[in-house]
Amino acid sequence: MLHIALAKGRIARTVFTRLQESGYVFPEYSKDSRKLIFTDEAGNLRVTLVKSPDIAVYVRRGAADAGIVGNDVLVEDEEQDVYELLDLGIGRCRMAVAGIQGHQDVMQKRILTVASKYPLIARKYFADRFQPIDIIKLNGSVELAPLVGLSDVIVDIVETGTTLKENGLEAFDYFMNFSARLICNKVAYKMKHEELNRFMEAVKE
């Protein structure tokens, strides 16, 4: 049996749809279910739903043979102990530096205060531009930070830009493209290569 870890939400819904279209049957799965583990009717595939930042941990430590996660997580965590096998084309987005609309001049400050869920990526971006920063790591709604005076700008994932606009923010710069990737445990890659190939055929675009 192949064990797959999936991020909850849109990635999981899209992957389950592709699997079902390829003939996999999950009797207990529905998009509204609160279950976290699903096994297909034939007993060939088990899917576990976990939070996105935990997927690489599951895969690296062998709790899952493979996983599907946005490569923003892989870049931020500098994950090197898994194989990246496939770009699934799900959840395409970009990293952006954003701030309050009409206040792009804030980027000229001598030391910029930056709020982000991605401190490593943010630090590298500004280091490449020789811009000193004070970084604030946030886990919640990063868009709030400039609005309440916590930071000058944010560095965050942007898909359409709607959330930024609705909160009076705008992107000052876009950099790095991201999407969902299939990653694999190094041992499983050798031991379950055939199963992995079947799975890739089922979920790829």
mmCIF file with all atom_site columns, C-alpha atoms in Angstrom:
data_model
loop_
_atom_site.group_PDB
_atom_site.id
_atom_site.type_symbol
_atom_site.label_atom_id
_atom_site.label_alt_id
_atom_site.label_comp_id
_atom_site.label_asym_id
_atom_site.label_entity_id
_atom_site.label_seq_id
_atom_site.pdbx_PDB_ins_code
_atom_site.Cartn_x
_atom_site.Cartn_y
_atom_site.Cartn_z
_atom_site.occupancy
_atom_site.B_iso_or_equiv
_atom_site.pdbx_formal_charge
_atom_site.auth_seq_id
_atom_site.auth_comp_id
_atom_site.auth_asym_id
_atom_site.auth_atom_id
_atom_site.pdbx_PDB_model_num
ATOM 1   C CA . MET A 1 1   ? 0.000   0.000  0.000   1.00 0.00 ? 1   MET A CA 1
ATOM 2   C CA . LEU A 1 2   ? 1.192   3.491  -0.867  1.00 0.00 ? 2   LEU A CA 1
ATOM 3   C CA . HIS A 1 3   ? 0.792   6.115  1.866   1.00 0.00 ? 3   HIS A CA 1
ATOM 4   C CA . ILE A 1 4   ? 0.263   9.715  0.748   1.00 0.00 ? 4   ILE A CA 1
ATOM 5   C CA . ALA A 1 5   ? 0.139   12.858 2.925   1.00 0.00 ? 5   ALA A CA 1
ATOM 6   C CA . LEU A 1 6   ? -2.015  15.668 1.563   1.00 0.00 ? 6   LEU A CA 1
ATOM 7   C CA . ALA A 1 7   ? -2.511  19.276 2.640   1.00 0.00 ? 7   ALA A CA 1
ATOM 8   C CA . LYS A 1 8   ? -6.074  19.963 3.727   1.00 0.00 ? 8   LYS A CA 1
ATOM 9   C CA . GLY A 1 9   ? -8.196  22.273 1.595   1.00 0.00 ? 9   GLY A CA 1
ATOM 10  C CA . ARG A 1 10  ? -8.107  22.913 -2.132  1.00 0.00 ? 10  ARG A CA 1
ATOM 11  C CA . ILE A 1 11  ? -5.058  20.728 -2.817  1.00 0.00 ? 11  ILE A CA 1
ATOM 12  C CA . ALA A 1 12  ? -6.728  17.727 -1.173  1.00 0.00 ? 12  ALA A CA 1
ATOM 13  C CA . ARG A 1 13  ? -10.022 18.324 -3.005  1.00 0.00 ? 13  ARG A CA 1
ATOM 14  C CA . THR A 1 14  ? -8.271  18.584 -6.366  1.00 0.00 ? 14  THR A CA 1
ATOM 15  C CA . VAL A 1 15  ? -6.136  15.491 -5.801  1.00 0.00 ? 15  VAL A CA 1
ATOM 16  C CA . PHE A 1 16  ? -9.123  13.384 -4.656  1.00 0.00 ? 16  PHE A CA 1
ATOM 17  C CA . THR A 1 17  ? -11.020 14.487 -7.764  1.00 0.00 ? 17  THR A CA 1
ATOM 18  C CA . ARG A 1 18  ? -8.147  13.439 -10.024 1.00 0.00 ? 18  ARG A CA 1
ATOM 19  C CA . LEU A 1 19  ? -7.793  10.118 -8.212  1.00 0.00 ? 19  LEU A CA 1
ATOM 20  C CA . GLN A 1 20  ? -11.520 9.392  -8.504  1.00 0.00 ? 20  GLN A CA 1
ATOM 21  C CA . GLU A 1 21  ? -11.463 10.284 -12.198 1.00 0.00 ? 21  GLU A CA 1
ATOM 22  C CA . SER A 1 22  ? -8.621  7.756  -12.576 1.00 0.00 ? 22  SER A CA 1
ATOM 23  C CA . GLY A 1 23  ? -10.663 4.955  -11.015 1.00 0.00 ? 23  GLY A CA 1
ATOM 24  C CA . TYR A 1 24  ? -9.765  5.117  -7.323  1.00 0.00 ? 24  TYR A CA 1
ATOM 25  C CA . VAL A 1 25  ? -12.785 4.724  -5.048  1.00 0.00 ? 25  VAL A CA 1
ATOM 26  C CA . PHE A 1 26  ? -12.774 6.156  -1.514  1.00 0.00 ? 26  PHE A CA 1
ATOM 27  C CA . PRO A 1 27  ? -16.059 5.051  0.105   1.00 0.00 ? 27  PRO A CA 1
ATOM 28  C CA . GLU A 1 28  ? -15.682 7.304  3.150   1.00 0.00 ? 28  GLU A CA 1
ATOM 29  C CA . TYR A 1 29  ? -14.412 10.447 1.441   1.00 0.00 ? 29  TYR A CA 1
ATOM 30  C CA . SER A 1 30  ? -16.430 13.606 0.956   1.00 0.00 ? 30  SER A CA 1
ATOM 31  C CA . LYS A 1 31  ? -15.198 17.193 0.897   1.00 0.00 ? 31  LYS A CA 1
ATOM 32  C CA . ASP A 1 32  ? -17.160 17.877 4.101   1.00 0.00 ? 32  ASP A CA 1
ATOM 33  C CA . SER A 1 33  ? -15.850 14.867 6.016   1.00 0.00 ? 33  SER A CA 1
ATOM 34  C CA . ARG A 1 34  ? -13.849 15.464 9.190   1.00 0.00 ? 34  ARG A CA 1
ATOM 35  C CA . LYS A 1 35  ? -11.962 12.193 8.852   1.00 0.00 ? 35  LYS A CA 1
ATOM 36  C CA . LEU A 1 36  ? -8.222  12.521 8.353   1.00 0.00 ? 36  LEU A CA 1
ATOM 37  C CA . ILE A 1 37  ? -7.321  9.100  6.914   1.00 0.00 ? 37  ILE A CA 1
ATOM 38  C CA . PHE A 1 38  ? -8.920  7.507  3.837   1.00 0.00 ? 38  PHE A CA 1
ATOM 39  C CA . THR A 1 39  ? -8.170  4.159  2.194   1.00 0.00 ? 39  THR A CA 1
ATOM 40  C CA . ASP A 1 40  ? -9.262  3.310  -1.332  1.00 0.00 ? 40  ASP A CA 1
ATOM 41  C CA . GLU A 1 41  ? -11.636 0.403  -1.890  1.00 0.00 ? 41  GLU A CA 1
ATOM 42  C CA . ALA A 1 42  ? -8.956  -1.818 -3.419  1.00 0.00 ? 42  ALA A CA 1
ATOM 43  C CA . GLY A 1 43  ? -6.565  -1.266 -0.500  1.00 0.00 ? 43  GLY A CA 1
ATOM 44  C CA . ASN A 1 44  ? -3.805  0.142  -2.721  1.00 0.00 ? 44  ASN A CA 1
ATOM 45  C CA . LEU A 1 45  ? -3.694  3.725  -1.466  1.00 0.00 ? 45  LEU A CA 1
ATOM 46  C CA . ARG A 1 46  ? -4.017  5.416  1.908   1.00 0.00 ? 46  ARG A CA 1
ATOM 47  C CA . VAL A 1 47  ? -4.352  9.202  2.097   1.00 0.00 ? 47  VAL A CA 1
ATOM 48  C CA . THR A 1 48  ? -3.712  11.176 5.286   1.00 0.00 ? 48  THR A CA 1
ATOM 49  C CA . LEU A 1 49  ? -4.753  14.831 5.568   1.00 0.00 ? 49  LEU A CA 1
ATOM 50  C CA . VAL A 1 50  ? -2.315  16.990 7.527   1.00 0.00 ? 50  VAL A CA 1
ATOM 51  C CA . LYS A 1 51  ? -1.369  20.645 7.788   1.00 0.00 ? 51  LYS A CA 1
ATOM 52  C CA . SER A 1 52  ? 0.795   21.820 4.924   1.00 0.00 ? 52  SER A CA 1
ATOM 53  C CA . PRO A 1 53  ? 3.935   22.668 6.974   1.00 0.00 ? 53  PRO A CA 1
ATOM 54  C CA . ASP A 1 54  ? 3.955   19.122 8.429   1.00 0.00 ? 54  ASP A CA 1
ATOM 55  C CA . ILE A 1 55  ? 3.908   17.179 5.157   1.00 0.00 ? 55  ILE A CA 1
ATOM 56  C CA . ALA A 1 56  ? 7.657   17.165 4.559   1.00 0.00 ? 56  ALA A CA 1
ATOM 57  C CA . VAL A 1 57  ? 8.159   15.929 8.132   1.00 0.00 ? 57  VAL A CA 1
ATOM 58  C CA . TYR A 1 58  ? 5.757   13.016 7.543   1.00 0.00 ? 58  TYR A CA 1
ATOM 59  C CA . VAL A 1 59  ? 7.522   12.111 4.301   1.00 0.00 ? 59  VAL A CA 1
ATOM 60  C CA . ARG A 1 60  ? 11.087  12.575 5.546   1.00 0.00 ? 60  ARG A CA 1
ATOM 61  C CA . ARG A 1 61  ? 10.491  10.444 8.648   1.00 0.00 ? 61  ARG A CA 1
ATOM 62  C CA . GLY A 1 62  ? 8.640   7.689  6.767   1.00 0.00 ? 62  GLY A CA 1
ATOM 63  C CA . ALA A 1 63  ? 5.163   8.249  8.236   1.00 0.00 ? 63  ALA A CA 1
ATOM 64  C CA . ALA A 1 64  ? 4.109   8.736  4.592   1.00 0.00 ? 64  ALA A CA 1
ATOM 65  C CA . ASP A 1 65  ? 5.756   7.424  1.441   1.00 0.00 ? 65  ASP A CA 1
ATOM 66  C CA . ALA A 1 66  ? 5.022   10.628 -0.434  1.00 0.00 ? 66  ALA A CA 1
ATOM 67  C CA . GLY A 1 67  ? 3.208   13.912 -0.027  1.00 0.00 ? 67  GLY A CA 1
ATOM 68  C CA . ILE A 1 68  ? 1.811   16.847 -1.939  1.00 0.00 ? 68  ILE A CA 1
ATOM 69  C CA . VAL A 1 69  ? 2.724   20.296 -0.685  1.00 0.00 ? 69  VAL A CA 1
ATOM 70  C CA . GLY A 1 70  ? 3.321   23.808 -1.998  1.00 0.00 ? 70  GLY A CA 1
ATOM 71  C CA . ASN A 1 71  ? 6.982   24.316 -2.796  1.00 0.00 ? 71  ASN A CA 1
ATOM 72  C CA . ASP A 1 72  ? 6.866   27.562 -0.803  1.00 0.00 ? 72  ASP A CA 1
ATOM 73  C CA . VAL A 1 73  ? 7.020   25.288 2.260   1.00 0.00 ? 73  VAL A CA 1
ATOM 74  C CA . LEU A 1 74  ? 9.947   23.337 0.805   1.00 0.00 ? 74  LEU A CA 1
ATOM 75  C CA . VAL A 1 75  ? 11.893  26.514 0.019   1.00 0.00 ? 75  VAL A CA 1
ATOM 76  C CA . GLU A 1 76  ? 11.196  28.119 3.411   1.00 0.00 ? 76  GLU A CA 1
ATOM 77  C CA . ASP A 1 77  ? 12.246  24.980 5.289   1.00 0.00 ? 77  ASP A CA 1
ATOM 78  C CA . GLU A 1 78  ? 15.225  24.346 2.966   1.00 0.00 ? 78  GLU A CA 1
ATOM 79  C CA . GLU A 1 79  ? 13.976  20.774 2.680   1.00 0.00 ? 79  GLU A CA 1
ATOM 80  C CA . GLN A 1 80  ? 16.675  18.602 1.091   1.00 0.00 ? 80  GLN A CA 1
ATOM 81  C CA . ASP A 1 81  ? 15.962  15.159 2.531   1.00 0.00 ? 81  ASP A CA 1
ATOM 82  C CA . VAL A 1 82  ? 13.126  14.243 0.156   1.00 0.00 ? 82  VAL A CA 1
ATOM 83  C CA . TYR A 1 83  ? 12.870  13.824 -3.607  1.00 0.00 ? 83  TYR A CA 1
ATOM 84  C CA . GLU A 1 84  ? 10.701  16.246 -5.585  1.00 0.00 ? 84  GLU A CA 1
ATOM 85  C CA . LEU A 1 85  ? 9.035   14.224 -8.325  1.00 0.00 ? 85  LEU A CA 1
ATOM 86  C CA . LEU A 1 86  ? 6.300   16.268 -9.987  1.00 0.00 ? 86  LEU A CA 1
ATOM 87  C CA . ASP A 1 87  ? 4.781   19.728 -10.327 1.00 0.00 ? 87  ASP A CA 1
ATOM 88  C CA . LEU A 1 88  ? 1.033   19.114 -10.133 1.00 0.00 ? 88  LEU A CA 1
ATOM 89  C CA . GLY A 1 89  ? 0.082   22.590 -11.349 1.00 0.00 ? 89  GLY A CA 1
ATOM 90  C CA . ILE A 1 90  ? -2.273  23.067 -8.385  1.00 0.00 ? 90  ILE A CA 1
ATOM 91  C CA . GLY A 1 91  ? -2.395  26.253 -6.334  1.00 0.00 ? 91  GLY A CA 1
ATOM 92  C CA . ARG A 1 92  ? -0.201  28.382 -8.559  1.00 0.00 ? 92  ARG A CA 1
ATOM 93  C CA . CYS A 1 93  ? 0.759   31.614 -6.806  1.00 0.00 ? 93  CYS A CA 1
ATOM 94  C CA . ARG A 1 94  ? 3.574   34.106 -6.334  1.00 0.00 ? 94  ARG A CA 1
ATOM 95  C CA . MET A 1 95  ? 5.450   35.538 -3.403  1.00 0.00 ? 95  MET A CA 1
ATOM 96  C CA . ALA A 1 96  ? 4.932   39.275 -3.037  1.00 0.00 ? 96  ALA A CA 1
ATOM 97  C CA . VAL A 1 97  ? 6.242   42.225 -1.083  1.00 0.00 ? 97  VAL A CA 1
ATOM 98  C CA . ALA A 1 98  ? 3.159   44.292 -0.255  1.00 0.00 ? 98  ALA A CA 1
ATOM 99  C CA . GLY A 1 99  ? 2.186   47.317 1.766   1.00 0.00 ? 99  GLY A CA 1
ATOM 100 C CA . ILE A 1 100 ? -0.425  50.037 2.108   1.00 0.00 ? 100 ILE A CA 1
ATOM 101 C CA . GLN A 1 101 ? -1.719  51.308 -1.236  1.00 0.00 ? 101 GLN A CA 1
ATOM 102 C CA . GLY A 1 102 ? 0.086   54.400 -2.470  1.00 0.00 ? 102 GLY A CA 1
ATOM 103 C CA . HIS A 1 103 ? 2.892   54.115 0.071   1.00 0.00 ? 103 HIS A CA 1
ATOM 104 C CA . GLN A 1 104 ? 5.568   52.331 -1.942  1.00 0.00 ? 104 GLN A CA 1
ATOM 105 C CA . ASP A 1 105 ? 8.040   55.010 -0.776  1.00 0.00 ? 105 ASP A CA 1
ATOM 106 C CA . VAL A 1 106 ? 8.220   53.075 2.509   1.00 0.00 ? 106 VAL A CA 1
ATOM 107 C CA . MET A 1 107 ? 10.608  50.728 0.688   1.00 0.00 ? 107 MET A CA 1
ATOM 108 C CA . GLN A 1 108 ? 13.227  53.510 0.867   1.00 0.00 ? 108 GLN A CA 1
ATOM 109 C CA . LYS A 1 109 ? 13.458  53.379 4.665   1.00 0.00 ? 109 LYS A CA 1
ATOM 110 C CA . ARG A 1 110 ? 16.926  52.724 6.060   1.00 0.00 ? 110 ARG A CA 1
ATOM 111 C CA . ILE A 1 111 ? 15.686  49.730 8.082   1.00 0.00 ? 111 ILE A CA 1
ATOM 112 C CA . LEU A 1 112 ? 12.447  48.166 6.915   1.00 0.00 ? 112 LEU A CA 1
ATOM 113 C CA . THR A 1 113 ? 10.146  46.260 9.273   1.00 0.00 ? 113 THR A CA 1
ATOM 114 C CA . VAL A 1 114 ? 8.841   43.164 7.489   1.00 0.00 ? 114 VAL A CA 1
ATOM 115 C CA . ALA A 1 115 ? 6.118   40.769 8.683   1.00 0.00 ? 115 ALA A CA 1
ATOM 116 C CA . SER A 1 116 ? 5.926   37.319 7.115   1.00 0.00 ? 116 SER A CA 1
ATOM 117 C CA . LYS A 1 117 ? 5.087   33.659 7.531   1.00 0.00 ? 117 LYS A CA 1
ATOM 118 C CA . TYR A 1 118 ? 8.227   33.107 5.458   1.00 0.00 ? 118 TYR A CA 1
ATOM 119 C CA . PRO A 1 119 ? 11.133  34.756 7.317   1.00 0.00 ? 119 PRO A CA 1
ATOM 120 C CA . LEU A 1 120 ? 13.843  32.838 5.443   1.00 0.00 ? 120 LEU A CA 1
ATOM 121 C CA . ILE A 1 121 ? 12.469  33.771 2.027   1.00 0.00 ? 121 ILE A CA 1
ATOM 122 C CA . ALA A 1 122 ? 11.922  37.379 3.143   1.00 0.00 ? 122 ALA A CA 1
ATOM 123 C CA . ARG A 1 123 ? 15.451  37.712 4.519   1.00 0.00 ? 123 ARG A CA 1
ATOM 124 C CA . LYS A 1 124 ? 16.987  36.389 1.296   1.00 0.00 ? 124 LYS A CA 1
ATOM 125 C CA . TYR A 1 125 ? 14.896  38.716 -0.869  1.00 0.00 ? 125 TYR A CA 1
ATOM 126 C CA . PHE A 1 126 ? 16.001  41.825 1.006   1.00 0.00 ? 126 PHE A CA 1
ATOM 127 C CA . ALA A 1 127 ? 19.597  40.622 1.492   1.00 0.00 ? 127 ALA A CA 1
ATOM 128 C CA . ASP A 1 128 ? 19.904  40.316 -2.293  1.00 0.00 ? 128 ASP A CA 1
ATOM 129 C CA . ARG A 1 129 ? 18.916  43.998 -2.455  1.00 0.00 ? 129 ARG A CA 1
ATOM 130 C CA . PHE A 1 130 ? 21.226  45.033 0.405   1.00 0.00 ? 130 PHE A CA 1
ATOM 131 C CA . GLN A 1 131 ? 18.215  46.288 2.354   1.00 0.00 ? 131 GLN A CA 1
ATOM 132 C CA . PRO A 1 132 ? 18.515  46.009 6.161   1.00 0.00 ? 132 PRO A CA 1
ATOM 133 C CA . ILE A 1 133 ? 15.310  44.669 7.720   1.00 0.00 ? 133 ILE A CA 1
ATOM 134 C CA . ASP A 1 134 ? 13.746  43.862 11.053  1.00 0.00 ? 134 ASP A CA 1
ATOM 135 C CA . ILE A 1 135 ? 11.739  40.663 10.534  1.00 0.00 ? 135 ILE A CA 1
ATOM 136 C CA . ILE A 1 136 ? 8.577   39.737 12.441  1.00 0.00 ? 136 ILE A CA 1
ATOM 137 C CA . LYS A 1 137 ? 7.411   36.122 12.122  1.00 0.00 ? 137 LYS A CA 1
ATOM 138 C CA . LEU A 1 138 ? 3.620   35.823 12.017  1.00 0.00 ? 138 LEU A CA 1
ATOM 139 C CA . ASN A 1 139 ? 1.405   32.786 11.599  1.00 0.00 ? 139 ASN A CA 1
ATOM 140 C CA . GLY A 1 140 ? -2.019  34.376 11.172  1.00 0.00 ? 140 GLY A CA 1
ATOM 141 C CA . SER A 1 141 ? -3.419  37.109 8.930   1.00 0.00 ? 141 SER A CA 1
ATOM 142 C CA . VAL A 1 142 ? -0.208  38.774 7.779   1.00 0.00 ? 142 VAL A CA 1
ATOM 143 C CA . GLU A 1 143 ? -2.207  41.440 5.887   1.00 0.00 ? 143 GLU A CA 1
ATOM 144 C CA . LEU A 1 144 ? -3.079  43.090 9.198   1.00 0.00 ? 144 LEU A CA 1
ATOM 145 C CA . ALA A 1 145 ? 0.520   43.961 10.061  1.00 0.00 ? 145 ALA A CA 1
ATOM 146 C CA . PRO A 1 146 ? 0.919   47.170 7.974   1.00 0.00 ? 146 PRO A CA 1
ATOM 147 C CA . LEU A 1 147 ? -2.643  48.269 8.775   1.00 0.00 ? 147 LEU A CA 1
ATOM 148 C CA . VAL A 1 148 ? -2.067  48.294 12.532  1.00 0.00 ? 148 VAL A CA 1
ATOM 149 C CA . GLY A 1 149 ? 1.466   49.669 12.363  1.00 0.00 ? 149 GLY A CA 1
ATOM 150 C CA . LEU A 1 150 ? 3.188   46.410 13.236  1.00 0.00 ? 150 LEU A CA 1
ATOM 151 C CA . SER A 1 151 ? 5.270   46.414 10.045  1.00 0.00 ? 151 SER A CA 1
ATOM 152 C CA . ASP A 1 152 ? 6.074   48.560 7.026   1.00 0.00 ? 152 ASP A CA 1
ATOM 153 C CA . VAL A 1 153 ? 5.488   45.748 4.526   1.00 0.00 ? 153 VAL A CA 1
ATOM 154 C CA . ILE A 1 154 ? 4.654   42.069 4.364   1.00 0.00 ? 154 ILE A CA 1
ATOM 155 C CA . VAL A 1 155 ? 6.098   39.189 2.382   1.00 0.00 ? 155 VAL A CA 1
ATOM 156 C CA . ASP A 1 156 ? 3.391   36.660 1.601   1.00 0.00 ? 156 ASP A CA 1
ATOM 157 C CA . ILE A 1 157 ? 1.889   34.300 -0.954  1.00 0.00 ? 157 ILE A CA 1
ATOM 158 C CA . VAL A 1 158 ? -0.489  35.988 -3.400  1.00 0.00 ? 158 VAL A CA 1
ATOM 159 C CA . GLU A 1 159 ? -2.789  34.132 -5.782  1.00 0.00 ? 159 GLU A CA 1
ATOM 160 C CA . THR A 1 160 ? -5.121  36.758 -7.275  1.00 0.00 ? 160 THR A CA 1
ATOM 161 C CA . GLY A 1 161 ? -4.351  39.856 -5.210  1.00 0.00 ? 161 GLY A CA 1
ATOM 162 C CA . THR A 1 162 ? -7.989  40.207 -4.138  1.00 0.00 ? 162 THR A CA 1
ATOM 163 C CA . THR A 1 163 ? -7.238  39.876 -0.423  1.00 0.00 ? 163 THR A CA 1
ATOM 164 C CA . LEU A 1 164 ? -4.612  42.595 -0.663  1.00 0.00 ? 164 LEU A CA 1
ATOM 165 C CA . LYS A 1 165 ? -6.988  44.994 -2.441  1.00 0.00 ? 165 LYS A CA 1
ATOM 166 C CA . GLU A 1 166 ? -9.850  44.335 -0.059  1.00 0.00 ? 166 GLU A CA 1
ATOM 167 C CA . ASN A 1 167 ? -7.580  45.292 2.841   1.00 0.00 ? 167 ASN A CA 1
ATOM 168 C CA . GLY A 1 168 ? -6.176  48.447 1.256   1.00 0.00 ? 168 GLY A CA 1
ATOM 169 C CA . LEU A 1 169 ? -2.848  46.887 0.322   1.00 0.00 ? 169 LEU A CA 1
ATOM 170 C CA . GLU A 1 170 ? -0.981  46.514 -2.949  1.00 0.00 ? 170 GLU A CA 1
ATOM 171 C CA . ALA A 1 171 ? 1.924   44.418 -4.186  1.00 0.00 ? 171 ALA A CA 1
ATOM 172 C CA . PHE A 1 172 ? 5.120   46.431 -4.527  1.00 0.00 ? 172 PHE A CA 1
ATOM 173 C CA . ASP A 1 173 ? 7.003   43.532 -6.106  1.00 0.00 ? 173 ASP A CA 1
ATOM 174 C CA . TYR A 1 174 ? 6.362   39.937 -7.138  1.00 0.00 ? 174 TYR A CA 1
ATOM 175 C CA . PHE A 1 175 ? 9.056   37.266 -6.954  1.00 0.00 ? 175 PHE A CA 1
ATOM 176 C CA . MET A 1 176 ? 9.234   33.461 -6.935  1.00 0.00 ? 176 MET A CA 1
ATOM 177 C CA . ASN A 1 177 ? 6.491   31.293 -8.435  1.00 0.00 ? 177 ASN A CA 1
ATOM 178 C CA . PHE A 1 178 ? 5.021   28.421 -6.441  1.00 0.00 ? 178 PHE A CA 1
ATOM 179 C CA . SER A 1 179 ? 2.717   25.447 -6.950  1.00 0.00 ? 179 SER A CA 1
ATOM 180 C CA . ALA A 1 180 ? 1.957   22.068 -5.364  1.00 0.00 ? 180 ALA A CA 1
ATOM 181 C CA . ARG A 1 181 ? 4.677   19.446 -5.721  1.00 0.00 ? 181 ARG A CA 1
ATOM 182 C CA . LEU A 1 182 ? 4.773   15.704 -5.197  1.00 0.00 ? 182 LEU A CA 1
ATOM 183 C CA . ILE A 1 183 ? 7.609   14.819 -2.840  1.00 0.00 ? 183 ILE A CA 1
ATOM 184 C CA . CYS A 1 184 ? 8.794   11.357 -1.896  1.00 0.00 ? 184 CYS A CA 1
ATOM 185 C CA . ASN A 1 185 ? 10.655  9.581  0.876   1.00 0.00 ? 185 ASN A CA 1
ATOM 186 C CA . LYS A 1 186 ? 14.038  8.394  -0.446  1.00 0.00 ? 186 LYS A CA 1
ATOM 187 C CA . VAL A 1 187 ? 13.514  4.810  0.719   1.00 0.00 ? 187 VAL A CA 1
ATOM 188 C CA . ALA A 1 188 ? 9.977   4.645  -0.703  1.00 0.00 ? 188 ALA A CA 1
ATOM 189 C CA . TYR A 1 189 ? 11.301  5.924  -4.032  1.00 0.00 ? 189 TYR A CA 1
ATOM 190 C CA . LYS A 1 190 ? 13.393  2.748  -4.311  1.00 0.00 ? 190 LYS A CA 1
ATOM 191 C CA . MET A 1 191 ? 10.993  0.295  -2.712  1.00 0.00 ? 191 MET A CA 1
ATOM 192 C CA . LYS A 1 192 ? 7.669   1.548  -4.139  1.00 0.00 ? 192 LYS A CA 1
ATOM 193 C CA . HIS A 1 193 ? 8.714   2.994  -7.474  1.00 0.00 ? 193 HIS A CA 1
ATOM 194 C CA . GLU A 1 194 ? 5.983   1.218  -9.431  1.00 0.00 ? 194 GLU A CA 1
ATOM 195 C CA . GLU A 1 195 ? 3.212   2.355  -7.067  1.00 0.00 ? 195 GLU A CA 1
ATOM 196 C CA . LEU A 1 196 ? 4.544   5.898  -7.186  1.00 0.00 ? 196 LEU A CA 1
ATOM 197 C CA . ASN A 1 197 ? 4.493   5.899  -10.984 1.00 0.00 ? 197 ASN A CA 1
ATOM 198 C CA . ARG A 1 198 ? 0.843   4.756  -10.976 1.00 0.00 ? 198 ARG A CA 1
ATOM 199 C CA . PHE A 1 199 ? -0.024  7.478  -8.503  1.00 0.00 ? 199 PHE A CA 1
ATOM 200 C CA . MET A 1 200 ? 1.742   10.134 -10.605 1.00 0.00 ? 200 MET A CA 1
ATOM 201 C CA . GLU A 1 201 ? -0.152  9.063  -13.704 1.00 0.00 ? 201 GLU A CA 1
ATOM 202 C CA . ALA A 1 202 ? -3.424  9.428  -11.781 1.00 0.00 ? 202 ALA A CA 1
ATOM 203 C CA . VAL A 1 203 ? -2.809  12.909 -10.352 1.00 0.00 ? 203 VAL A CA 1
ATOM 204 C CA . LYS A 1 204 ? -0.773  14.752 -12.959 1.00 0.00 ? 204 LYS A CA 1
ATOM 205 C CA . GLU A 1 205 ? -2.403  17.444 -15.141 1.00 0.00 ? 205 GLU A CA 1
#
